PDB file of C-alpha atoms in Angstrom:
ATOM      1  CA  MET A 779      44.797  40.473 112.089  1.00 65.00           C
ATOM      2  CA  LEU A 780      47.538  42.166 114.070  1.00 71.00           C
ATOM      3  CA  VAL A 781      47.958  39.100 116.282  1.00 68.00           C
ATOM      4  CA  LEU A 782      49.233  37.223 113.222  1.00 78.00           C
ATOM      5  CA  ILE A 783      52.412  39.286 113.329  1.00 83.00           C
ATOM      6  CA  GLY A 784      54.014  36.433 115.254  1.00 82.00           C
ATOM      7  CA  ILE A 785      53.844  34.237 112.136  1.00 85.00           C
ATOM      8  CA  LEU A 786      55.629  36.869 110.088  1.00 87.00           C
ATOM      9  CA  ILE A 787      58.343  37.144 112.725  1.00 87.00           C
ATOM     10  CA  ILE A 788      58.880  33.374 112.668  1.00 86.00           C
ATOM     11  CA  ILE A 789      59.096  33.295 108.863  1.00 88.00           C
ATOM     12  CA  ALA A 790      61.477  36.262 108.735  1.00 88.00           C
ATOM     13  CA  GLY A 791      63.615  34.932 111.586  1.00 85.00           C
ATOM     14  CA  PHE A 792      64.037  31.512 109.994  1.00 82.00           C
ATOM     15  CA  LEU A 793      64.797  33.024 106.584  1.00 86.00           C
ATOM     16  CA  LEU A 794      67.480  35.231 108.158  1.00 86.00           C
ATOM     17  CA  ARG A 795      68.824  32.196 110.079  1.00 82.00           C
ATOM     18  CA  PHE A 796      68.477  33.772 113.500  1.00 84.00           C
ATOM     19  CA  ASN A 797      68.558  31.670 116.657  1.00 80.00           C
ATOM     20  CA  PRO A 798      65.286  29.643 116.573  1.00 78.00           C
ATOM     21  CA  LEU A 799      64.702  30.002 120.320  1.00 74.00           C
ATOM     22  CA  LEU A 800      65.035  33.795 120.150  1.00 83.00           C
ATOM     23  CA  VAL A 801      62.784  33.922 117.089  1.00 85.00           C
ATOM     24  CA  ILE A 802      60.029  31.947 118.812  1.00 81.00           C
ATOM     25  CA  MET A 803      60.299  34.045 121.977  1.00 82.00           C
ATOM     26  CA  ALA A 804      60.130  37.262 119.947  1.00 87.00           C
ATOM     27  CA  SER A 805      57.126  35.909 118.046  1.00 87.00           C
ATOM     28  CA  ALA A 806      55.303  34.965 121.257  1.00 84.00           C
ATOM     29  CA  LEU A 807      56.102  38.344 122.822  1.00 87.00           C
ATOM     30  CA  ALA A 808      54.862  40.248 119.764  1.00 87.00           C
ATOM     31  CA  THR A 809      51.696  38.156 119.566  1.00 86.00           C
ATOM     32  CA  GLY A 810      50.958  38.713 123.240  1.00 84.00           C
ATOM     33  CA  LEU A 811      51.433  42.483 122.992  1.00 87.00           C
ATOM     34  CA  ALA A 812      49.278  42.601 119.851  1.00 86.00           C
ATOM     35  CA  ALA A 813      46.555  40.703 121.727  1.00 83.00           C
ATOM     36  CA  GLY A 814      46.535  43.320 124.475  1.00 84.00           C
ATOM     37  CA  LEU A 815      48.495  41.440 127.133  1.00 83.00           C
ATOM     38  CA  ASP A 816      51.035  43.244 129.257  1.00 83.00           C
ATOM     39  CA  VAL A 817      54.631  42.069 129.604  1.00 83.00           C
ATOM     40  CA  THR A 818      54.003  40.574 133.045  1.00 85.00           C
ATOM     41  CA  ALA A 819      51.178  38.368 131.728  1.00 84.00           C
ATOM     42  CA  ILE A 820      53.315  37.215 128.807  1.00 82.00           C
ATOM     43  CA  ILE A 821      56.210  36.272 131.089  1.00 82.00           C
ATOM     44  CA  ALA A 822      53.781  34.464 133.388  1.00 84.00           C
ATOM     45  CA  ALA A 823      52.492  32.491 130.387  1.00 79.00           C
ATOM     46  CA  PHE A 824      56.078  31.526 129.522  1.00 74.00           C
ATOM     47  CA  GLY A 825      56.651  30.384 133.091  1.00 75.00           C
ATOM     48  CA  LYS A 826      53.439  28.361 133.207  1.00 76.00           C
ATOM     49  CA  ALA A 827      54.245  26.630 129.915  1.00 70.00           C
ATOM     50  CA  PHE A 828      57.740  25.739 131.125  1.00 65.00           C
ATOM     51  CA  ASN A 829      56.407  24.467 134.449  1.00 65.00           C
ATOM     52  CA  ASP A 830      53.727  22.326 132.760  1.00 65.00           C
ATOM     53  CA  THR A 831      56.295  20.693 130.442  1.00 57.00           C
ATOM     54  CA  ARG A 832      59.328  20.684 132.710  1.00 55.00           C
ATOM     55  CA  TYR A 833      59.750  16.932 132.259  1.00 50.00           C
ATOM     56  CA  VAL A 834      61.291  17.748 128.867  1.00 51.00           C
ATOM     57  CA  SER A 835      64.385  19.050 130.645  1.00 56.00           C
ATOM     58  CA  ILE A 836      64.930  15.631 132.254  1.00 57.00           C
ATOM     59  CA  VAL A 837      66.481  14.519 128.950  1.00 55.00           C
ATOM     60  CA  TRP A 838      69.274  17.040 129.400  1.00 59.00           C
ATOM     61  CA  ILE A 839      69.977  15.548 132.840  1.00 63.00           C
ATOM     62  CA  VAL A 840      69.804  11.867 131.888  1.00 64.00           C
ATOM     63  CA  LEU A 841      72.034  12.000 128.815  1.00 63.00           C
ATOM     64  CA  PRO A 842      75.054  13.605 130.553  1.00 69.00           C
ATOM     65  CA  VAL A 843      74.688  11.118 133.419  1.00 67.00           C
ATOM     66  CA  ILE A 844      74.791   8.208 130.973  1.00 66.00           C
ATOM     67  CA  GLY A 845      77.787   9.732 129.208  1.00 69.00           C
ATOM     68  CA  LEU A 846      79.592  10.182 132.529  1.00 68.00           C
ATOM     69  CA  LEU A 847      78.893   6.577 133.521  1.00 66.00           C
ATOM     70  CA  GLU A 848      80.237   5.362 130.193  1.00 65.00           C
ATOM     71  CA  ALA A 849      83.341   7.490 130.598  1.00 70.00           C
ATOM     72  CA  TYR A 850      84.006   5.731 133.896  1.00 66.00           C
ATOM     73  CA  GLY A 851      83.705   2.269 132.369  1.00 71.00           C
ATOM     74  CA  LEU A 852      80.023   1.315 132.512  1.00 68.00           C
ATOM     75  CA  GLN A 853      80.238  -0.758 129.331  1.00 69.00           C
ATOM     76  CA  GLN A 854      83.435  -2.465 130.475  1.00 75.00           C
ATOM     77  CA  HIS A 855      81.827  -3.430 133.800  1.00 73.00           C
ATOM     78  CA  ALA A 856      78.764  -4.768 131.954  1.00 70.00           C
ATOM     79  CA  ARG A 857      80.999  -6.903 129.734  1.00 70.00           C
ATOM     80  CA  SER A 858      82.949  -8.167 132.731  1.00 75.00           C
ATOM     81  CA  LEU A 859      79.745  -9.088 134.575  1.00 71.00           C
ATOM     82  CA  ILE A 860      78.432 -11.184 131.691  1.00 74.00           C
ATOM     83  CA  GLY A 861      81.792 -12.896 131.337  1.00 65.00           C
ATOM     84  CA  ARG A 862      81.492 -14.161 134.927  1.00 68.00           C
ATOM     85  CA  ILE A 863      77.958 -15.532 134.571  1.00 72.00           C
ATOM     86  CA  LYS A 864      77.916 -19.183 133.544  1.00 71.00           C
ATOM     87  CA  GLY A 865      75.364 -20.110 130.919  1.00 75.00           C
ATOM     88  CA  ALA A 866      74.889 -16.526 129.712  1.00 81.00           C
ATOM     89  CA  THR A 867      74.612 -16.822 125.950  1.00 90.00           C
ATOM     90  CA  LEU A 868      73.795 -14.209 123.354  1.00 92.00           C
ATOM     91  CA  ALA A 869      70.295 -15.545 122.701  1.00 94.00           C
ATOM     92  CA  ARG A 870      69.465 -16.099 126.371  1.00 93.00           C
ATOM     93  CA  LEU A 871      70.600 -12.614 127.358  1.00 93.00           C
ATOM     94  CA  LEU A 872      68.587 -10.803 124.701  1.00 95.00           C
ATOM     95  CA  ALA A 873      65.560 -13.058 125.262  1.00 95.00           C
ATOM     96  CA  SER A 874      65.693 -12.259 128.975  1.00 94.00           C
ATOM     97  CA  TYR A 875      65.802  -8.538 128.215  1.00 95.00           C
ATOM     98  CA  LEU A 876      62.885  -8.978 125.810  1.00 96.00           C
ATOM     99  CA  LEU A 877      60.812 -10.652 128.524  1.00 95.00           C
ATOM    100  CA  LEU A 878      61.728  -7.931 131.027  1.00 94.00           C
ATOM    101  CA  ARG A 879      60.910  -5.160 128.543  1.00 95.00           C
ATOM    102  CA  GLN A 880      57.541  -6.692 127.748  1.00 95.00           C
ATOM    103  CA  ALA A 881      56.677  -7.202 131.407  1.00 93.00           C
ATOM    104  CA  MET A 882      57.532  -3.611 132.344  1.00 92.00           C
ATOM    105  CA  SER A 883      55.650  -2.209 129.349  1.00 91.00           C
ATOM    106  CA  ALA A 884      52.617  -4.338 130.249  1.00 91.00           C
ATOM    107  CA  VAL A 885      52.297  -2.478 133.564  1.00 87.00           C
ATOM    108  CA  GLY A 886      52.853   0.938 132.026  1.00 86.00           C
ATOM    109  CA  LEU A 887      56.591   1.340 132.733  1.00 87.00           C
ATOM    110  CA  THR A 888      57.418   2.124 129.119  1.00 85.00           C
ATOM    111  CA  SER A 889      60.085   4.704 129.953  1.00 81.00           C
ATOM    112  CA  VAL A 890      62.081   2.616 132.416  1.00 81.00           C
ATOM    113  CA  ALA A 891      64.263   1.119 129.664  1.00 85.00           C
ATOM    114  CA  GLY A 892      65.065   2.252 126.151  1.00 87.00           C
ATOM    115  CA  HIS A 893      67.784   2.702 123.555  1.00 88.00           C
ATOM    116  CA  PRO A 894      69.822   5.563 125.051  1.00 81.00           C
ATOM    117  CA  GLN A 895      69.562   4.657 128.718  1.00 82.00           C
ATOM    118  CA  THR A 896      69.661   0.837 128.559  1.00 87.00           C
ATOM    119  CA  VAL A 897      70.447  -0.689 125.162  1.00 90.00           C
ATOM    120  CA  ARG A 898      73.514   1.337 124.232  1.00 85.00           C
ATOM    121  CA  PRO A 899      75.315   1.427 127.592  1.00 85.00           C
ATOM    122  CA  LEU A 900      74.266  -1.984 128.949  1.00 87.00           C
ATOM    123  CA  VAL A 901      72.376  -4.471 126.784  1.00 91.00           C
ATOM    124  CA  ALA A 902      74.442  -4.212 123.598  1.00 90.00           C
ATOM    125  CA  PRO A 903      77.863  -4.487 125.355  1.00 90.00           C
ATOM    126  CA  MET A 904      76.565  -7.391 127.458  1.00 89.00           C
ATOM    127  CA  ALA A 905      75.301  -9.154 124.333  1.00 92.00           C
ATOM    128  CA  GLU A 906      78.690  -8.720 122.668  1.00 91.00           C
ATOM    129  CA  ALA A 907      80.421 -10.071 125.777  1.00 90.00           C
ATOM    130  CA  ALA A 908      78.057 -13.052 125.855  1.00 90.00           C
ATOM    131  CA  ALA A 909      78.934 -13.883 122.241  1.00 90.00           C
ATOM    132  CA  GLU A 910      82.647 -13.574 122.999  1.00 89.00           C
ATOM    133  CA  ALA A 911      82.241 -15.844 126.025  1.00 87.00           C
ATOM    134  CA  GLN A 912      80.890 -18.472 123.619  1.00 87.00           C
ATOM    135  CA  GLY A 913      84.143 -18.365 121.680  1.00 87.00           C
ATOM    136  CA  VAL A 914      83.129 -15.915 118.965  1.00 87.00           C
ATOM    137  CA  THR A 915      85.742 -13.461 117.725  1.00 89.00           C
ATOM    138  CA  LEU A 916      83.513 -10.618 116.663  1.00 88.00           C
ATOM    139  CA  SER A 917      84.195  -8.614 113.547  1.00 91.00           C
ATOM    140  CA  ASP A 918      82.984  -5.032 113.203  1.00 91.00           C
ATOM    141  CA  THR A 919      80.085  -6.242 111.045  1.00 92.00           C
ATOM    142  CA  GLN A 920      79.060  -8.818 113.633  1.00 93.00           C
ATOM    143  CA  ARG A 921      79.219  -6.252 116.413  1.00 92.00           C
ATOM    144  CA  ASP A 922      76.964  -3.948 114.437  1.00 94.00           C
ATOM    145  CA  GLU A 923      74.518  -6.809 113.849  1.00 95.00           C
ATOM    146  CA  ILE A 924      74.391  -7.660 117.548  1.00 95.00           C
ATOM    147  CA  ARG A 925      73.801  -4.010 118.414  1.00 94.00           C
ATOM    148  CA  ALA A 926      71.006  -3.848 115.834  1.00 96.00           C
ATOM    149  CA  TYR A 927      69.375  -6.957 117.315  1.00 96.00           C
ATOM    150  CA  ALA A 928      69.691  -5.477 120.803  1.00 95.00           C
ATOM    151  CA  ALA A 929      67.879  -2.342 119.638  1.00 95.00           C
ATOM    152  CA  ALA A 930      65.268  -4.438 117.810  1.00 96.00           C
ATOM    153  CA  THR A 931      64.704  -6.497 120.963  1.00 96.00           C
ATOM    154  CA  ASP A 932      63.875  -3.317 122.856  1.00 96.00           C
ATOM    155  CA  ASN A 933      61.477  -2.234 120.100  1.00 95.00           C
ATOM    156  CA  VAL A 934      59.662  -5.580 120.014  1.00 96.00           C
ATOM    157  CA  GLY A 935      59.358  -5.719 123.795  1.00 95.00           C
ATOM    158  CA  LEU A 936      57.975  -2.193 124.019  1.00 93.00           C
ATOM    159  CA  PHE A 937      55.633  -2.388 121.035  1.00 91.00           C
ATOM    160  CA  PHE A 938      53.982  -5.688 121.922  1.00 92.00           C
ATOM    161  CA  GLY A 939      54.095  -5.206 125.677  1.00 91.00           C
ATOM    162  CA  GLU A 940      52.549  -1.764 126.020  1.00 89.00           C
ATOM    163  CA  ASP A 941      49.248  -2.801 124.417  1.00 86.00           C
ATOM    164  CA  ILE A 942      48.574  -5.001 127.451  1.00 88.00           C
ATOM    165  CA  PHE A 943      48.480  -1.889 129.633  1.00 86.00           C
ATOM    166  CA  LEU A 944      44.935  -0.556 130.014  1.00 76.00           C
ATOM    167  CA  ALA A 945      45.717   3.153 129.856  1.00 73.00           C
ATOM    168  CA  ILE A 946      48.097   3.183 126.881  1.00 76.00           C
ATOM    169  CA  GLY A 947      47.250   5.601 124.099  1.00 73.00           C
ATOM    170  CA  SER A 948      46.794   2.957 121.396  1.00 74.00           C
ATOM    171  CA  ILE A 949      44.070   1.160 123.367  1.00 77.00           C
ATOM    172  CA  LEU A 950      42.253   4.408 124.122  1.00 76.00           C
ATOM    173  CA  LEU A 951      42.487   5.344 120.443  1.00 78.00           C
ATOM    174  CA  MET A 952      40.992   2.021 119.322  1.00 80.00           C
ATOM    175  CA  LYS A 953      38.239   2.272 121.937  1.00 80.00           C
ATOM    176  CA  GLY A 954      37.296   5.775 120.809  1.00 82.00           C
ATOM    177  CA  LEU A 955      37.414   4.839 117.125  1.00 80.00           C
ATOM    178  CA  LEU A 956      35.192   1.781 117.552  1.00 83.00           C
ATOM    179  CA  GLU A 957      32.723   3.682 119.727  1.00 84.00           C
ATOM    180  CA  GLY A 958      32.367   6.125 116.869  1.00 83.00           C
ATOM    181  CA  TYR A 959      31.034   3.231 114.782  1.00 82.00           C
ATOM    182  CA  GLY A 960      28.746   2.003 117.531  1.00 86.00           C
ATOM    183  CA  TYR A 961      30.931  -0.730 119.024  1.00 84.00           C
ATOM    184  CA  VAL A 962      31.358  -0.277 122.780  1.00 85.00           C
ATOM    185  CA  ILE A 963      34.311  -2.378 123.962  1.00 84.00           C
ATOM    186  CA  GLU A 964      35.938  -2.114 127.374  1.00 84.00           C
ATOM    187  CA  PRO A 965      39.705  -1.447 127.479  1.00 81.00           C
ATOM    188  CA  LEU A 966      40.182  -4.691 129.421  1.00 84.00           C
ATOM    189  CA  HIS A 967      39.125  -6.685 126.363  1.00 85.00           C
ATOM    190  CA  PHE A 968      41.790  -4.983 124.243  1.00 85.00           C
ATOM    191  CA  SER A 969      44.394  -5.736 126.888  1.00 86.00           C
ATOM    192  CA  VAL A 970      43.415  -9.384 127.219  1.00 89.00           C
ATOM    193  CA  TRP A 971      43.556  -9.974 123.475  1.00 88.00           C
ATOM    194  CA  ALA A 972      46.949  -8.253 123.284  1.00 90.00           C
ATOM    195  CA  ILE A 973      48.446 -11.006 125.466  1.00 93.00           C
ATOM    196  CA  PRO A 974      48.466 -13.737 122.757  1.00 94.00           C
ATOM    197  CA  THR A 975      50.076 -11.265 120.354  1.00 94.00           C
ATOM    198  CA  ALA A 976      52.771 -10.437 122.906  1.00 94.00           C
ATOM    199  CA  ILE A 977      53.453 -14.135 123.500  1.00 96.00           C
ATOM    200  CA  ALA A 978      53.691 -14.764 119.748  1.00 96.00           C
ATOM    201  CA  ALA A 979      56.063 -11.818 119.361  1.00 96.00           C
ATOM    202  CA  PHE A 980      58.256 -13.161 122.149  1.00 96.00           C
ATOM    203  CA  LEU A 981      58.433 -16.645 120.576  1.00 97.00           C
ATOM    204  CA  ILE A 982      59.089 -15.348 117.064  1.00 97.00           C
ATOM    205  CA  HIS A 983      61.784 -12.919 118.128  1.00 97.00           C
ATOM    206  CA  GLY A 984      63.254 -15.557 120.427  1.00 96.00           C
ATOM    207  CA  VAL A 985      63.715 -17.832 117.398  1.00 97.00           C
ATOM    208  CA  ARG A 986      65.357 -14.974 115.518  1.00 96.00           C
ATOM    209  CA  LEU A 987      67.765 -14.440 118.420  1.00 96.00           C
ATOM    210  CA  ARG A 988      68.633 -18.140 118.471  1.00 95.00           C
ATOM    211  CA  LEU A 989      69.278 -18.061 114.713  1.00 96.00           C
ATOM    212  CA  LEU A 990      71.504 -15.017 115.221  1.00 95.00           C
ATOM    213  CA  GLU A 991      73.499 -16.909 117.832  1.00 94.00           C
ATOM    214  CA  LYS A 992      73.911 -19.938 115.590  1.00 93.00           C
ATOM    215  CA  ARG A 993      74.959 -17.729 112.698  1.00 92.00           C
ATOM    216  CA  MET A 994      77.628 -16.129 114.845  1.00 90.00           C
ATOM    217  CA  LEU A 995      78.927 -19.506 116.044  1.00 89.00           C
ATOM    218  CA  ARG A 996      79.022 -20.987 112.549  1.00 88.00           C
ATOM    219  CA  ALA A 997      80.940 -18.104 111.007  1.00 77.00           C
ATOM    220  CA  PRO A 998      84.356 -19.132 109.648  1.00 67.00           C
ATOM    221  CA  GLY A 999      87.039 -19.324 112.346  1.00 59.00           C
ATOM    222  CA  GLN A1000      84.646 -19.225 115.312  1.00 59.00           C
ATOM    223  CA  GLY A1001      84.471 -21.528 118.349  1.00 51.00           C
ATOM    224  CA  THR A1002      81.867 -24.181 118.904  1.00 46.00           C
ATOM    225  CA  GLY A1003      80.078 -22.137 121.604  1.00 45.00           C
ATOM    226  CA  ALA A1004      77.575 -23.210 124.234  1.00 45.00           C
TER     227      ALA A1004
END
């Protein structure tokens, strides 16, 4: 029962509003000592756990890099680039990103793009610039709507693209669940039947993007657009 002292330390530490990291470390240290481990073994366990999950620290590297790029005009350069591309419309831009997101997710590259590293600094500003290039004077509400659609495009592309990849968790979960009921289905079959769903999702969301574009162009005081 003495090894449960770590739980008491966590409860007491959180009630007293101590630093959560220090509380957890103190709890782990106390639990290890109560279990008969020496300090060296406990520190080694800490080191092994950090080494096994060191990819978590990548987040703290990526986010400052993105912030630094934005501070030096990443969004402005993205807007300028779209303004120089002929035929780049709001719907075409987001549909192209949707296709790219689905294709990358279908081969397992689910972490290549995403909201913080792609949508916010690149896709959303480019979509706004594409709408402005069509003669739309964007209001704050319209900008927020375009940003929301940009984020939704990323979600749709990821959600309906990743199921095509054989080794994604959802397919393995379905395979294991069905095998428990006596149905043995190969992962390839799940992937193949995910393709029509992905195509349908692309077409449906593509229509929604086109309707968004038309809605922007038909707003009072806007240009005719492309």
